[in-house]
Amino acid sequence: EAGVTQFPSHSVIEKGQTVTLRCDPISGHDNLYWYRRVMGKEIKFLLHFVKESKQDESGMPNNRFLAERTGGTYSTLKVQPAELEDSGVYFCASSQEAGRNNEQFFGPGTRLTVL
Amino acid sequence: AQRVTQPEKLLSVFKGAPVELKCNYSYSGSPELFWYVQYSRQRLQLLLRHISRESIKGFTADLNKGETSFHLKKPFAQEEDSAMYYCALRRNYGQNFVFGPGTRLSVLP
């Protein structure tokens, strides 16, 4: 089992461009979470999918960020247009169910650099 | 609002010395508390959670509701313990984590 995978591992773009990050959760995991750590700050929650539905998107910073999870499998996070302050590491995590013992498994992260 | 604080950005100890990484939280309800660890070039992984009350890799953490703390302790640090440690709070099952800023532990030979 590869675990949670994310693509790309690193992306460098210019301000104003568009970037799409992808996350493949562990097979069978209905819950998928996006987090990010911007420079010098703590890891912050962005949103939570249960299958293809957005359960909680309270952490999305603004409407430049769009997350999708078509078919309830992989998820994409698009930033359009990217700004300098979007630079950071974007993590994805998945869990099997929303029960007491559920564990969130994290992906390796995508490092986004906006120039 | 929920908040997790870790007062030390960097903690250096010598091999064999005891180590304590501090974590305090603010939350009006009954949260779940976790410690996550990220070793160099590896992904974030769960170290332990307060509900399981177990010791992992020699680390323990006790939830103190009176002091709203969940400090991570190990009696004898090893060099392989060097990593970034994050304390995290979860309000309810299946909900997202609120992370602290992290403490980088460096265990010196």
PDB file of C-alpha atoms in Angstrom:
ATOM      1  CA  GLU A   1       0.000   0.000   0.000  1.00  0.00           C
ATOM      2  CA  ALA A   2       1.540   3.278  -1.116  1.00  0.00           C
ATOM      3  CA  GLY A   3      -0.335   5.370   1.386  1.00  0.00           C
ATOM      4  CA  VAL A   4      -1.613   8.819   0.545  1.00  0.00           C
ATOM      5  CA  THR A   5       0.115  10.202  -2.523  1.00  0.00           C
ATOM      6  CA  GLN A   6       0.351  13.778  -3.720  1.00  0.00           C
ATOM      7  CA  PHE A   7       1.411  15.266  -7.010  1.00  0.00           C
ATOM      8  CA  PRO A   8       3.489  17.197  -7.757  1.00  0.00           C
ATOM      9  CA  SER A   9       5.990  17.083  -4.939  1.00  0.00           C
ATOM     10  CA  HIS A  10       7.119  20.604  -5.767  1.00  0.00           C
ATOM     11  CA  SER A  11       5.657  23.334  -7.937  1.00  0.00           C
ATOM     12  CA  VAL A  12       7.170  26.705  -8.772  1.00  0.00           C
ATOM     13  CA  ILE A  13       4.890  29.204 -10.500  1.00  0.00           C
ATOM     14  CA  GLU A  14       4.651  32.921 -11.017  1.00  0.00           C
ATOM     15  CA  LYS A  15       2.147  35.153  -9.319  1.00  0.00           C
ATOM     16  CA  GLY A  16      -1.089  35.186 -11.278  1.00  0.00           C
ATOM     17  CA  GLN A  17      -0.688  31.701 -12.708  1.00  0.00           C
ATOM     18  CA  THR A  18      -2.859  28.706 -11.937  1.00  0.00           C
ATOM     19  CA  VAL A  19      -1.723  25.551 -10.173  1.00  0.00           C
ATOM     20  CA  THR A  20      -3.580  22.311  -9.529  1.00  0.00           C
ATOM     21  CA  LEU A  21      -2.501  19.968  -6.772  1.00  0.00           C
ATOM     22  CA  ARG A  22      -3.643  16.385  -6.672  1.00  0.00           C
ATOM     23  CA  CYS A  23      -4.165  13.981  -3.798  1.00  0.00           C
ATOM     24  CA  ASP A  24      -4.841  10.260  -4.012  1.00  0.00           C
ATOM     25  CA  PRO A  25      -6.086   8.950  -0.685  1.00  0.00           C
ATOM     26  CA  ILE A  26      -5.653   5.434   0.610  1.00  0.00           C
ATOM     27  CA  SER A  27      -8.052   3.167  -1.232  1.00  0.00           C
ATOM     28  CA  GLY A  28     -11.359   2.853   0.594  1.00  0.00           C
ATOM     29  CA  HIS A  29     -10.912   5.984   2.676  1.00  0.00           C
ATOM     30  CA  ASP A  30     -14.049   8.101   2.463  1.00  0.00           C
ATOM     31  CA  ASN A  31     -12.636  11.045   4.390  1.00  0.00           C
ATOM     32  CA  LEU A  32     -10.131  13.325   2.706  1.00  0.00           C
ATOM     33  CA  TYR A  33      -8.635  16.450   4.247  1.00  0.00           C
ATOM     34  CA  TRP A  34      -6.520  19.282   2.879  1.00  0.00           C
ATOM     35  CA  TYR A  35      -4.165  21.250   5.116  1.00  0.00           C
ATOM     36  CA  ARG A  36      -1.419  23.737   4.419  1.00  0.00           C
ATOM     37  CA  ARG A  37       1.557  25.238   6.179  1.00  0.00           C
ATOM     38  CA  VAL A  38       2.562  28.631   4.939  1.00  0.00           C
ATOM     39  CA  MET A  39       5.985  29.972   5.808  1.00  0.00           C
ATOM     40  CA  GLY A  40       6.519  30.417   9.512  1.00  0.00           C
ATOM     41  CA  LYS A  41       2.995  29.455  10.428  1.00  0.00           C
ATOM     42  CA  GLU A  42       1.352  26.329  11.758  1.00  0.00           C
ATOM     43  CA  ILE A  43      -0.349  23.645   9.707  1.00  0.00           C
ATOM     44  CA  LYS A  44      -3.892  24.818   9.061  1.00  0.00           C
ATOM     45  CA  PHE A  45      -6.984  22.970   7.955  1.00  0.00           C
ATOM     46  CA  LEU A  46      -8.484  23.887   4.600  1.00  0.00           C
ATOM     47  CA  LEU A  47     -11.353  21.500   3.971  1.00  0.00           C
ATOM     48  CA  HIS A  48     -12.767  18.040   4.495  1.00  0.00           C
ATOM     49  CA  PHE A  49     -14.493  15.768   1.989  1.00  0.00           C
ATOM     50  CA  VAL A  50     -16.665  12.805   2.821  1.00  0.00           C
ATOM     51  CA  LYS A  51     -16.699  10.868  -0.405  1.00  0.00           C
ATOM     52  CA  GLU A  52     -17.443  13.505  -3.033  1.00  0.00           C
ATOM     53  CA  SER A  53     -19.207  15.944  -0.706  1.00  0.00           C
ATOM     54  CA  LYS A  54     -17.608  18.880   1.062  1.00  0.00           C
ATOM     55  CA  GLN A  55     -18.236  18.259   4.738  1.00  0.00           C
ATOM     56  CA  ASP A  56     -16.413  21.327   6.001  1.00  0.00           C
ATOM     57  CA  GLU A  57     -14.710  24.019   3.953  1.00  0.00           C
ATOM     58  CA  SER A  58     -14.396  26.572   6.716  1.00  0.00           C
ATOM     59  CA  GLY A  59     -10.640  26.732   6.365  1.00  0.00           C
ATOM     60  CA  MET A  60     -10.524  27.756   2.717  1.00  0.00           C
ATOM     61  CA  PRO A  61      -8.840  31.157   2.717  1.00  0.00           C
ATOM     62  CA  ASN A  62     -10.690  32.763  -0.206  1.00  0.00           C
ATOM     63  CA  ASN A  63     -12.397  32.080  -3.507  1.00  0.00           C
ATOM     64  CA  ARG A  64      -9.102  31.687  -5.340  1.00  0.00           C
ATOM     65  CA  PHE A  65      -9.016  28.166  -3.928  1.00  0.00           C
ATOM     66  CA  LEU A  66     -11.228  25.462  -5.411  1.00  0.00           C
ATOM     67  CA  ALA A  67     -11.246  21.861  -4.264  1.00  0.00           C
ATOM     68  CA  GLU A  68     -12.980  18.982  -5.962  1.00  0.00           C
ATOM     69  CA  ARG A  69     -13.315  15.273  -5.413  1.00  0.00           C
ATOM     70  CA  THR A  70     -15.150  13.870  -8.367  1.00  0.00           C
ATOM     71  CA  GLY A  71     -16.359  10.329  -7.861  1.00  0.00           C
ATOM     72  CA  GLY A  72     -15.166  10.334  -4.293  1.00  0.00           C
ATOM     73  CA  THR A  73     -11.691   9.092  -5.159  1.00  0.00           C
ATOM     74  CA  TYR A  74      -8.813  11.501  -5.759  1.00  0.00           C
ATOM     75  CA  SER A  75      -9.065  15.192  -5.026  1.00  0.00           C
ATOM     76  CA  THR A  76      -7.669  18.293  -6.660  1.00  0.00           C
ATOM     77  CA  LEU A  77      -6.972  21.681  -5.159  1.00  0.00           C
ATOM     78  CA  LYS A  78      -6.723  24.498  -7.649  1.00  0.00           C
ATOM     79  CA  VAL A  79      -5.308  27.911  -6.864  1.00  0.00           C
ATOM     80  CA  GLN A  80      -6.281  30.548  -9.414  1.00  0.00           C
ATOM     81  CA  PRO A  81      -4.736  33.060  -9.585  1.00  0.00           C
ATOM     82  CA  ALA A  82      -1.872  32.258  -7.253  1.00  0.00           C
ATOM     83  CA  GLU A  83      -0.524  34.960  -4.957  1.00  0.00           C
ATOM     84  CA  LEU A  84       2.815  35.206  -3.161  1.00  0.00           C
ATOM     85  CA  GLU A  85       1.227  34.415   0.203  1.00  0.00           C
ATOM     86  CA  ASP A  86       0.015  31.055  -1.128  1.00  0.00           C
ATOM     87  CA  SER A  87       3.555  29.689  -0.968  1.00  0.00           C
ATOM     88  CA  GLY A  88       3.873  26.825   1.467  1.00  0.00           C
ATOM     89  CA  VAL A  89       3.404  23.107   1.826  1.00  0.00           C
ATOM     90  CA  TYR A  90       0.001  21.629   1.067  1.00  0.00           C
ATOM     91  CA  PHE A  91      -0.805  18.375   2.822  1.00  0.00           C
ATOM     92  CA  CYS A  92      -3.534  15.904   2.128  1.00  0.00           C
ATOM     93  CA  ALA A  93      -4.731  13.307   4.617  1.00  0.00           C
ATOM     94  CA  SER A  94      -7.288  10.537   4.500  1.00  0.00           C
ATOM     95  CA  SER A  95      -9.112   8.410   7.017  1.00  0.00           C
ATOM     96  CA  GLN A  96     -11.357   5.420   6.736  1.00  0.00           C
ATOM     97  CA  GLU A  97     -14.314   6.624   8.741  1.00  0.00           C
ATOM     98  CA  ALA A  98     -15.325   9.299  11.180  1.00  0.00           C
ATOM     99  CA  GLY A  99     -15.173   7.082  14.224  1.00  0.00           C
ATOM    100  CA  ARG A 100     -13.428   7.375  17.560  1.00  0.00           C
ATOM    101  CA  ASN A 101     -10.384   5.449  16.488  1.00  0.00           C
ATOM    102  CA  ASN A 102     -10.031   6.821  13.007  1.00  0.00           C
ATOM    103  CA  GLU A 103      -6.523   7.898  12.159  1.00  0.00           C
ATOM    104  CA  GLN A 104      -5.678  10.455   9.538  1.00  0.00           C
ATOM    105  CA  PHE A 105      -2.837   9.332   7.288  1.00  0.00           C
ATOM    106  CA  PHE A 106      -0.896  12.135   5.711  1.00  0.00           C
ATOM    107  CA  GLY A 107       0.638  12.427   2.298  1.00  0.00           C
ATOM    108  CA  PRO A 108       4.163  13.736   1.729  1.00  0.00           C
ATOM    109  CA  GLY A 109       2.905  17.197   0.828  1.00  0.00           C
ATOM    110  CA  THR A 110       3.291  19.461  -2.186  1.00  0.00           C
ATOM    111  CA  ARG A 111       5.657  22.381  -1.777  1.00  0.00           C
ATOM    112  CA  LEU A 112       4.254  25.356  -3.671  1.00  0.00           C
ATOM    113  CA  THR A 113       6.466  28.331  -4.415  1.00  0.00           C
ATOM    114  CA  VAL A 114       4.865  31.415  -5.927  1.00  0.00           C
ATOM    115  CA  LEU A 115       7.368  33.918  -7.346  1.00  0.00           C
TER     116      LEU A 115
ATOM    117  CA  ALA B   1     -11.959  28.984  19.173  1.00  0.00           C
ATOM    118  CA  GLN B   2      -9.571  26.090  19.496  1.00  0.00           C
ATOM    119  CA  ARG B   3      -5.882  26.789  19.792  1.00  0.00           C
ATOM    120  CA  VAL B   4      -2.762  24.734  20.404  1.00  0.00           C
ATOM    121  CA  THR B   5       0.470  26.254  21.612  1.00  0.00           C
ATOM    122  CA  GLN B   6       3.942  24.774  21.727  1.00  0.00           C
ATOM    123  CA  PRO B   7       6.219  27.299  23.414  1.00  0.00           C
ATOM    124  CA  GLU B   8       9.527  25.879  22.198  1.00  0.00           C
ATOM    125  CA  LYS B   9      10.445  26.201  18.525  1.00  0.00           C
ATOM    126  CA  LEU B  10      13.643  24.272  19.072  1.00  0.00           C
ATOM    127  CA  LEU B  11      14.672  21.932  21.841  1.00  0.00           C
ATOM    128  CA  SER B  12      18.151  20.447  22.028  1.00  0.00           C
ATOM    129  CA  VAL B  13      19.079  17.688  24.460  1.00  0.00           C
ATOM    130  CA  PHE B  14      21.922  15.232  24.745  1.00  0.00           C
ATOM    131  CA  LYS B  15      21.458  11.558  24.048  1.00  0.00           C
ATOM    132  CA  GLY B  16      20.264   9.769  27.163  1.00  0.00           C
ATOM    133  CA  ALA B  17      18.816  12.895  28.745  1.00  0.00           C
ATOM    134  CA  PRO B  18      15.125  13.222  29.533  1.00  0.00           C
ATOM    135  CA  VAL B  19      13.031  15.249  27.147  1.00  0.00           C
ATOM    136  CA  GLU B  20       9.719  17.033  27.536  1.00  0.00           C
ATOM    137  CA  LEU B  21       7.969  18.794  24.697  1.00  0.00           C
ATOM    138  CA  LYS B  22       5.288  21.120  25.961  1.00  0.00           C
ATOM    139  CA  CYS B  23       1.815  21.469  24.544  1.00  0.00           C
ATOM    140  CA  ASN B  24      -1.077  23.529  25.842  1.00  0.00           C
ATOM    141  CA  TYR B  25      -4.488  23.878  24.318  1.00  0.00           C
ATOM    142  CA  SER B  26      -7.579  25.996  24.606  1.00  0.00           C
ATOM    143  CA  TYR B  27     -10.946  24.461  23.939  1.00  0.00           C
ATOM    144  CA  SER B  28     -14.131  24.651  25.940  1.00  0.00           C
ATOM    145  CA  GLY B  29     -15.246  21.095  25.254  1.00  0.00           C
ATOM    146  CA  SER B  30     -13.553  17.707  25.631  1.00  0.00           C
ATOM    147  CA  PRO B  31     -11.022  17.444  22.848  1.00  0.00           C
ATOM    148  CA  GLU B  32      -8.933  14.598  21.608  1.00  0.00           C
ATOM    149  CA  LEU B  33      -5.215  15.333  21.754  1.00  0.00           C
ATOM    150  CA  PHE B  34      -2.544  13.866  19.518  1.00  0.00           C
ATOM    151  CA  TRP B  35       1.159  14.048  18.888  1.00  0.00           C
ATOM    152  CA  TYR B  36       2.330  13.824  15.289  1.00  0.00           C
ATOM    153  CA  VAL B  37       5.978  13.495  14.288  1.00  0.00           C
ATOM    154  CA  GLN B  38       7.776  14.287  11.050  1.00  0.00           C
ATOM    155  CA  TYR B  39      11.237  12.782  10.642  1.00  0.00           C
ATOM    156  CA  SER B  40      13.599  14.215   8.064  1.00  0.00           C
ATOM    157  CA  ARG B  41      12.327  13.589   4.528  1.00  0.00           C
ATOM    158  CA  GLN B  42       9.343  11.620   5.785  1.00  0.00           C
ATOM    159  CA  ARG B  43       5.665  12.411   6.033  1.00  0.00           C
ATOM    160  CA  LEU B  44       3.732  13.387   9.106  1.00  0.00           C
ATOM    161  CA  GLN B  45       2.819  10.337  11.120  1.00  0.00           C
ATOM    162  CA  LEU B  46       0.845   9.715  14.243  1.00  0.00           C
ATOM    163  CA  LEU B  47       2.990   9.177  17.311  1.00  0.00           C
ATOM    164  CA  LEU B  48       0.333   8.796  19.973  1.00  0.00           C
ATOM    165  CA  ARG B  49      -3.094   9.930  21.069  1.00  0.00           C
ATOM    166  CA  HIS B  50      -4.401  10.533  24.548  1.00  0.00           C
ATOM    167  CA  ILE B  51      -7.291   8.083  24.361  1.00  0.00           C
ATOM    168  CA  SER B  52      -5.038   5.109  23.796  1.00  0.00           C
ATOM    169  CA  ARG B  53      -2.837   5.894  26.802  1.00  0.00           C
ATOM    170  CA  GLU B  54       0.043   3.914  25.342  1.00  0.00           C
ATOM    171  CA  SER B  55       3.764   4.413  25.064  1.00  0.00           C
ATOM    172  CA  ILE B  56       5.194   4.619  21.568  1.00  0.00           C
ATOM    173  CA  LYS B  57       8.965   4.564  20.989  1.00  0.00           C
ATOM    174  CA  GLY B  58       9.337   5.280  24.692  1.00  0.00           C
ATOM    175  CA  PHE B  59       7.236   8.448  24.521  1.00  0.00           C
ATOM    176  CA  THR B  60       4.242   9.079  26.749  1.00  0.00           C
ATOM    177  CA  ALA B  61       1.825  11.962  27.091  1.00  0.00           C
ATOM    178  CA  ASP B  62      -0.808  12.563  29.715  1.00  0.00           C
ATOM    179  CA  LEU B  63      -3.784  14.792  29.194  1.00  0.00           C
ATOM    180  CA  ASN B  64      -4.110  17.241  32.084  1.00  0.00           C
ATOM    181  CA  LYS B  65      -7.495  18.899  31.752  1.00  0.00           C
ATOM    182  CA  GLY B  66      -6.891  21.167  34.728  1.00  0.00           C
ATOM    183  CA  GLU B  67      -3.792  22.646  33.152  1.00  0.00           C
ATOM    184  CA  THR B  68      -5.068  22.093  29.581  1.00  0.00           C
ATOM    185  CA  SER B  69      -1.790  20.451  28.719  1.00  0.00           C
ATOM    186  CA  PHE B  70      -0.628  17.384  26.837  1.00  0.00           C
ATOM    187  CA  HIS B  71       3.137  17.373  27.254  1.00  0.00           C
ATOM    188  CA  LEU B  72       5.195  14.707  25.491  1.00  0.00           C
ATOM    189  CA  LYS B  73       7.871  13.004  27.555  1.00  0.00           C
ATOM    190  CA  LYS B  74      10.635  10.474  27.144  1.00  0.00           C
ATOM    191  CA  PRO B  75      13.015   9.513  29.937  1.00  0.00           C
ATOM    192  CA  PHE B  76      16.050   8.829  27.730  1.00  0.00           C
ATOM    193  CA  ALA B  77      16.284  10.578  24.376  1.00  0.00           C
ATOM    194  CA  GLN B  78      17.868   8.829  21.399  1.00  0.00           C
ATOM    195  CA  GLU B  79      19.469  10.414  18.346  1.00  0.00           C
ATOM    196  CA  GLU B  80      16.792   8.905  16.124  1.00  0.00           C
ATOM    197  CA  ASP B  81      14.188  10.914  18.030  1.00  0.00           C
ATOM    198  CA  SER B  82      15.412  14.058  16.288  1.00  0.00           C
ATOM    199  CA  ALA B  83      12.424  15.313  14.320  1.00  0.00           C
ATOM    200  CA  MET B  84       9.660  17.896  14.183  1.00  0.00           C
ATOM    201  CA  TYR B  85       6.892  17.236  16.697  1.00  0.00           C
ATOM    202  CA  TYR B  86       3.391  18.641  16.362  1.00  0.00           C
ATOM    203  CA  CYS B  87       0.736  18.635  19.025  1.00  0.00           C
ATOM    204  CA  ALA B  88      -2.779  18.531  17.583  1.00  0.00           C
ATOM    205  CA  LEU B  89      -6.324  18.824  18.856  1.00  0.00           C
ATOM    206  CA  ARG B  90      -9.456  17.372  17.358  1.00  0.00           C
ATOM    207  CA  ARG B  91     -12.845  18.572  18.487  1.00  0.00           C
ATOM    208  CA  ASN B  92     -14.816  15.540  17.505  1.00  0.00           C
ATOM    209  CA  TYR B  93     -14.505  12.259  15.716  1.00  0.00           C
ATOM    210  CA  GLY B  94     -13.852  12.702  12.035  1.00  0.00           C
ATOM    211  CA  GLN B  95     -13.222  16.397  12.366  1.00  0.00           C
ATOM    212  CA  ASN B  96     -10.118  18.199  11.243  1.00  0.00           C
ATOM    213  CA  PHE B  97      -7.041  18.756  13.372  1.00  0.00           C
ATOM    214  CA  VAL B  98      -5.913  22.034  14.881  1.00  0.00           C
ATOM    215  CA  PHE B  99      -2.137  21.902  14.971  1.00  0.00           C
ATOM    216  CA  GLY B 100       0.370  23.648  17.144  1.00  0.00           C
ATOM    217  CA  PRO B 101       3.336  25.388  15.497  1.00  0.00           C
ATOM    218  CA  GLY B 102       5.642  22.446  16.141  1.00  0.00           C
ATOM    219  CA  THR B 103       8.829  21.891  18.126  1.00  0.00           C
ATOM    220  CA  ARG B 104      12.018  20.736  16.472  1.00  0.00           C
ATOM    221  CA  LEU B 105      13.765  18.258  18.725  1.00  0.00           C
ATOM    222  CA  SER B 106      17.456  17.826  18.210  1.00  0.00           C
ATOM    223  CA  VAL B 107      19.143  15.012  20.136  1.00  0.00           C
ATOM    224  CA  LEU B 108      22.868  15.544  20.266  1.00  0.00           C
ATOM    225  CA  PRO B 109      25.369  12.675  20.496  1.00  0.00           C
TER     226      PRO B 109
END
